[in-house]
Amino acid sequence: MTSQKSPQTMKPATAAKKLGVYLEATPAEFQEGVVTRDELNTLQSDPPEWLQELRRTGPHPRPVVAARLGVSISGLARGGITEPLTTEEIEALRAEDPEWLERERAIQAEVRAEEARLKETKRRP
C-alpha cells in the first residue's frame, strides 16, 4: 500500500517573497490561499497578467527597491524609505539622486569590494 504524498505548500507571504512582489498588492485570492510548489513554479515560468504588471510597475517590496537603487535594505531605512515604492517612484529617486542615495551607493560599493577581496583571499592558500 502506498500513501499518496500531499503537495508541499507555503503561505502567501513566502510565495510573494519568492516571486519578488509586495504581498498587499497581490489579488485577494492569492493572499487568502496557500500556494503549492507546483503553483509557484507555474507562476514563475508563466506569470499571469497581474504578476507581470506588479513586477513592471509595483509597488515593490524593500529588497527589490534596494536592488533597483543599488543600495542595501539598511541603506533604504537610513535614507528614510520604509514603505514599498512603485517603479515610477524608484525612477524619480534615481533622477533626483539625493545625497543619501549617493552615500549609500558608495557604502554598498565598498561592501561589495571588501566581500570580493575576502573571497579572493580565501581562494589563495
PDB file of C-alpha atoms in Angstrom:
ATOM      1  CA  MET A   1       0.000   0.000   0.000  1.00  0.00           C
ATOM      2  CA  THR A   2       1.430   3.373  -0.994  1.00  0.00           C
ATOM      3  CA  SER A   3       0.426   6.562   0.696  1.00  0.00           C
ATOM      4  CA  GLN A   4      -0.278   9.499  -1.508  1.00  0.00           C
ATOM      5  CA  LYS A   5       2.101  12.389  -0.917  1.00  0.00           C
ATOM      6  CA  SER A   6       0.452  15.707  -0.154  1.00  0.00           C
ATOM      7  CA  PRO A   7       1.796  18.627  -2.169  1.00  0.00           C
ATOM      8  CA  GLN A   8       4.242  20.937  -0.457  1.00  0.00           C
ATOM      9  CA  THR A   9       2.528  24.236   0.344  1.00  0.00           C
ATOM     10  CA  MET A  10       3.627  27.644   1.557  1.00  0.00           C
ATOM     11  CA  LYS A  11       1.998  30.727   2.982  1.00  0.00           C
ATOM     12  CA  PRO A  12       1.181  33.539   0.555  1.00  0.00           C
ATOM     13  CA  ALA A  13       3.822  35.756   2.219  1.00  0.00           C
ATOM     14  CA  THR A  14       6.526  33.191   1.452  1.00  0.00           C
ATOM     15  CA  ALA A  15       5.330  32.808  -2.140  1.00  0.00           C
ATOM     16  CA  ALA A  16       5.225  36.598  -2.615  1.00  0.00           C
ATOM     17  CA  LYS A  17       8.781  36.875  -1.289  1.00  0.00           C
ATOM     18  CA  LYS A  18       9.966  34.155  -3.690  1.00  0.00           C
ATOM     19  CA  LEU A  19       8.179  35.933  -6.561  1.00  0.00           C
ATOM     20  CA  GLY A  20       9.681  39.306  -5.561  1.00  0.00           C
ATOM     21  CA  VAL A  21       6.341  41.073  -5.172  1.00  0.00           C
ATOM     22  CA  TYR A  22       4.644  43.048  -2.400  1.00  0.00           C
ATOM     23  CA  LEU A  23       2.030  40.759  -0.805  1.00  0.00           C
ATOM     24  CA  GLU A  24      -0.521  43.501  -0.102  1.00  0.00           C
ATOM     25  CA  ALA A  25      -0.590  44.376  -3.811  1.00  0.00           C
ATOM     26  CA  THR A  26      -1.436  40.832  -4.915  1.00  0.00           C
ATOM     27  CA  PRO A  27      -5.022  39.723  -5.658  1.00  0.00           C
ATOM     28  CA  ALA A  28      -7.169  38.717  -2.654  1.00  0.00           C
ATOM     29  CA  GLU A  29      -7.382  35.074  -3.786  1.00  0.00           C
ATOM     30  CA  PHE A  30      -3.574  34.886  -3.719  1.00  0.00           C
ATOM     31  CA  GLN A  31      -3.367  36.485  -0.258  1.00  0.00           C
ATOM     32  CA  GLU A  32      -6.041  34.266   1.275  1.00  0.00           C
ATOM     33  CA  GLY A  33      -4.998  30.867  -0.036  1.00  0.00           C
ATOM     34  CA  VAL A  34      -1.975  28.648   0.142  1.00  0.00           C
ATOM     35  CA  VAL A  35       0.437  28.153  -2.726  1.00  0.00           C
ATOM     36  CA  THR A  36       1.772  24.754  -3.708  1.00  0.00           C
ATOM     37  CA  ARG A  37       5.281  24.285  -5.054  1.00  0.00           C
ATOM     38  CA  ASP A  38       3.792  23.427  -8.474  1.00  0.00           C
ATOM     39  CA  GLU A  39       1.686  26.619  -8.469  1.00  0.00           C
ATOM     40  CA  LEU A  40       4.757  28.669  -7.557  1.00  0.00           C
ATOM     41  CA  ASN A  41       6.736  27.077 -10.387  1.00  0.00           C
ATOM     42  CA  THR A  42       3.902  27.874 -12.798  1.00  0.00           C
ATOM     43  CA  LEU A  43       3.721  31.480 -11.561  1.00  0.00           C
ATOM     44  CA  GLN A  44       7.466  31.821 -12.115  1.00  0.00           C
ATOM     45  CA  SER A  45       7.593  30.196 -15.540  1.00  0.00           C
ATOM     46  CA  ASP A  46       4.326  31.563 -16.944  1.00  0.00           C
ATOM     47  CA  PRO A  47       3.334  34.613 -14.853  1.00  0.00           C
ATOM     48  CA  PRO A  48      -0.289  35.771 -15.152  1.00  0.00           C
ATOM     49  CA  GLU A  49      -1.022  39.365 -16.163  1.00  0.00           C
ATOM     50  CA  TRP A  50      -1.405  40.598 -12.566  1.00  0.00           C
ATOM     51  CA  LEU A  51       2.059  39.289 -11.670  1.00  0.00           C
ATOM     52  CA  GLN A  52       3.655  40.769 -14.778  1.00  0.00           C
ATOM     53  CA  GLU A  53       2.040  44.129 -14.002  1.00  0.00           C
ATOM     54  CA  LEU A  54       3.202  44.048 -10.362  1.00  0.00           C
ATOM     55  CA  ARG A  55       6.756  43.280 -11.414  1.00  0.00           C
ATOM     56  CA  ARG A  56       6.641  46.030 -14.022  1.00  0.00           C
ATOM     57  CA  THR A  57       5.023  48.867 -12.047  1.00  0.00           C
ATOM     58  CA  GLY A  58       4.997  47.848  -8.368  1.00  0.00           C
ATOM     59  CA  PRO A  59       4.579  48.592  -5.591  1.00  0.00           C
ATOM     60  CA  HIS A  60       7.812  46.730  -4.958  1.00  0.00           C
ATOM     61  CA  PRO A  61       8.960  45.231  -1.622  1.00  0.00           C
ATOM     62  CA  ARG A  62      12.033  46.737   0.036  1.00  0.00           C
ATOM     63  CA  PRO A  63      14.524  44.092  -1.218  1.00  0.00           C
ATOM     64  CA  VAL A  64      13.501  44.866  -4.811  1.00  0.00           C
ATOM     65  CA  VAL A  65      13.610  48.641  -4.214  1.00  0.00           C
ATOM     66  CA  ALA A  66      17.067  48.330  -2.644  1.00  0.00           C
ATOM     67  CA  ALA A  67      18.368  46.235  -5.541  1.00  0.00           C
ATOM     68  CA  ARG A  68      16.999  48.634  -8.148  1.00  0.00           C
ATOM     69  CA  LEU A  69      18.594  51.592  -6.386  1.00  0.00           C
ATOM     70  CA  GLY A  70      21.876  49.756  -5.795  1.00  0.00           C
ATOM     71  CA  VAL A  71      21.795  50.069  -2.002  1.00  0.00           C
ATOM     72  CA  SER A  72      21.193  47.799   0.979  1.00  0.00           C
ATOM     73  CA  ILE A  73      17.862  47.471   2.781  1.00  0.00           C
ATOM     74  CA  SER A  74      19.515  49.164   5.783  1.00  0.00           C
ATOM     75  CA  GLY A  75      20.592  51.964   3.487  1.00  0.00           C
ATOM     76  CA  LEU A  76      16.998  52.455   2.414  1.00  0.00           C
ATOM     77  CA  ALA A  77      15.963  52.777   6.047  1.00  0.00           C
ATOM     78  CA  ARG A  78      18.763  55.262   6.750  1.00  0.00           C
ATOM     79  CA  GLY A  79      17.525  57.240   3.755  1.00  0.00           C
ATOM     80  CA  GLY A  80      14.007  57.311   5.207  1.00  0.00           C
ATOM     81  CA  ILE A  81      12.496  54.806   2.760  1.00  0.00           C
ATOM     82  CA  THR A  82      10.467  52.336   4.803  1.00  0.00           C
ATOM     83  CA  GLU A  83       7.466  51.758   2.545  1.00  0.00           C
ATOM     84  CA  PRO A  84       7.198  49.903  -0.771  1.00  0.00           C
ATOM     85  CA  LEU A  85       7.792  52.067  -3.854  1.00  0.00           C
ATOM     86  CA  THR A  86       6.425  51.925  -7.372  1.00  0.00           C
ATOM     87  CA  THR A  87       8.687  51.768 -10.408  1.00  0.00           C
ATOM     88  CA  GLU A  88       7.801  55.413 -11.101  1.00  0.00           C
ATOM     89  CA  GLU A  89       8.883  56.451  -7.585  1.00  0.00           C
ATOM     90  CA  ILE A  90      12.131  54.496  -7.922  1.00  0.00           C
ATOM     91  CA  GLU A  91      12.879  56.214 -11.231  1.00  0.00           C
ATOM     92  CA  ALA A  92      12.099  59.623  -9.683  1.00  0.00           C
ATOM     93  CA  LEU A  93      14.553  58.898  -6.855  1.00  0.00           C
ATOM     94  CA  ARG A  94      17.215  57.883  -9.367  1.00  0.00           C
ATOM     95  CA  ALA A  95      16.654  61.084 -11.342  1.00  0.00           C
ATOM     96  CA  GLU A  96      16.728  63.218  -8.197  1.00  0.00           C
ATOM     97  CA  ASP A  97      19.827  61.349  -6.926  1.00  0.00           C
ATOM     98  CA  PRO A  98      19.653  62.695  -3.360  1.00  0.00           C
ATOM     99  CA  GLU A  99      22.784  62.881  -1.229  1.00  0.00           C
ATOM    100  CA  TRP A 100      21.763  59.912   0.947  1.00  0.00           C
ATOM    101  CA  LEU A 101      21.377  57.719  -2.148  1.00  0.00           C
ATOM    102  CA  GLU A 102      24.848  58.628  -3.420  1.00  0.00           C
ATOM    103  CA  ARG A 103      26.308  57.946   0.040  1.00  0.00           C
ATOM    104  CA  GLU A 104      24.518  54.583   0.360  1.00  0.00           C
ATOM    105  CA  ARG A 105      25.623  53.521  -3.116  1.00  0.00           C
ATOM    106  CA  ALA A 106      29.211  54.327  -2.169  1.00  0.00           C
ATOM    107  CA  ILE A 107      28.863  52.302   1.036  1.00  0.00           C
ATOM    108  CA  GLN A 108      27.378  49.391  -0.905  1.00  0.00           C
ATOM    109  CA  ALA A 109      30.230  49.544  -3.418  1.00  0.00           C
ATOM    110  CA  GLU A 110      32.769  49.431  -0.560  1.00  0.00           C
ATOM    111  CA  VAL A 111      30.982  46.442   0.997  1.00  0.00           C
ATOM    112  CA  ARG A 112      30.970  44.563  -2.311  1.00  0.00           C
ATOM    113  CA  ALA A 113      34.648  45.338  -2.898  1.00  0.00           C
ATOM    114  CA  GLU A 114      35.523  44.084   0.589  1.00  0.00           C
ATOM    115  CA  GLU A 115      33.456  40.909   0.056  1.00  0.00           C
ATOM    116  CA  ALA A 116      35.256  40.294  -3.249  1.00  0.00           C
ATOM    117  CA  ARG A 117      38.632  40.868  -1.564  1.00  0.00           C
ATOM    118  CA  LEU A 118      37.786  38.410   1.219  1.00  0.00           C
ATOM    119  CA  LYS A 119      36.557  35.843  -1.280  1.00  0.00           C
ATOM    120  CA  GLU A 120      39.804  36.198  -3.218  1.00  0.00           C
ATOM    121  CA  THR A 121      41.900  35.780  -0.040  1.00  0.00           C
ATOM    122  CA  LYS A 122      40.037  32.584   0.828  1.00  0.00           C
ATOM    123  CA  ARG A 123      40.871  31.141  -2.596  1.00  0.00           C
ATOM    124  CA  ARG A 124      44.594  31.633  -2.116  1.00  0.00           C
ATOM    125  CA  PRO A 125      46.364  29.027   0.016  1.00  0.00           C
TER     126      PRO A 125
END
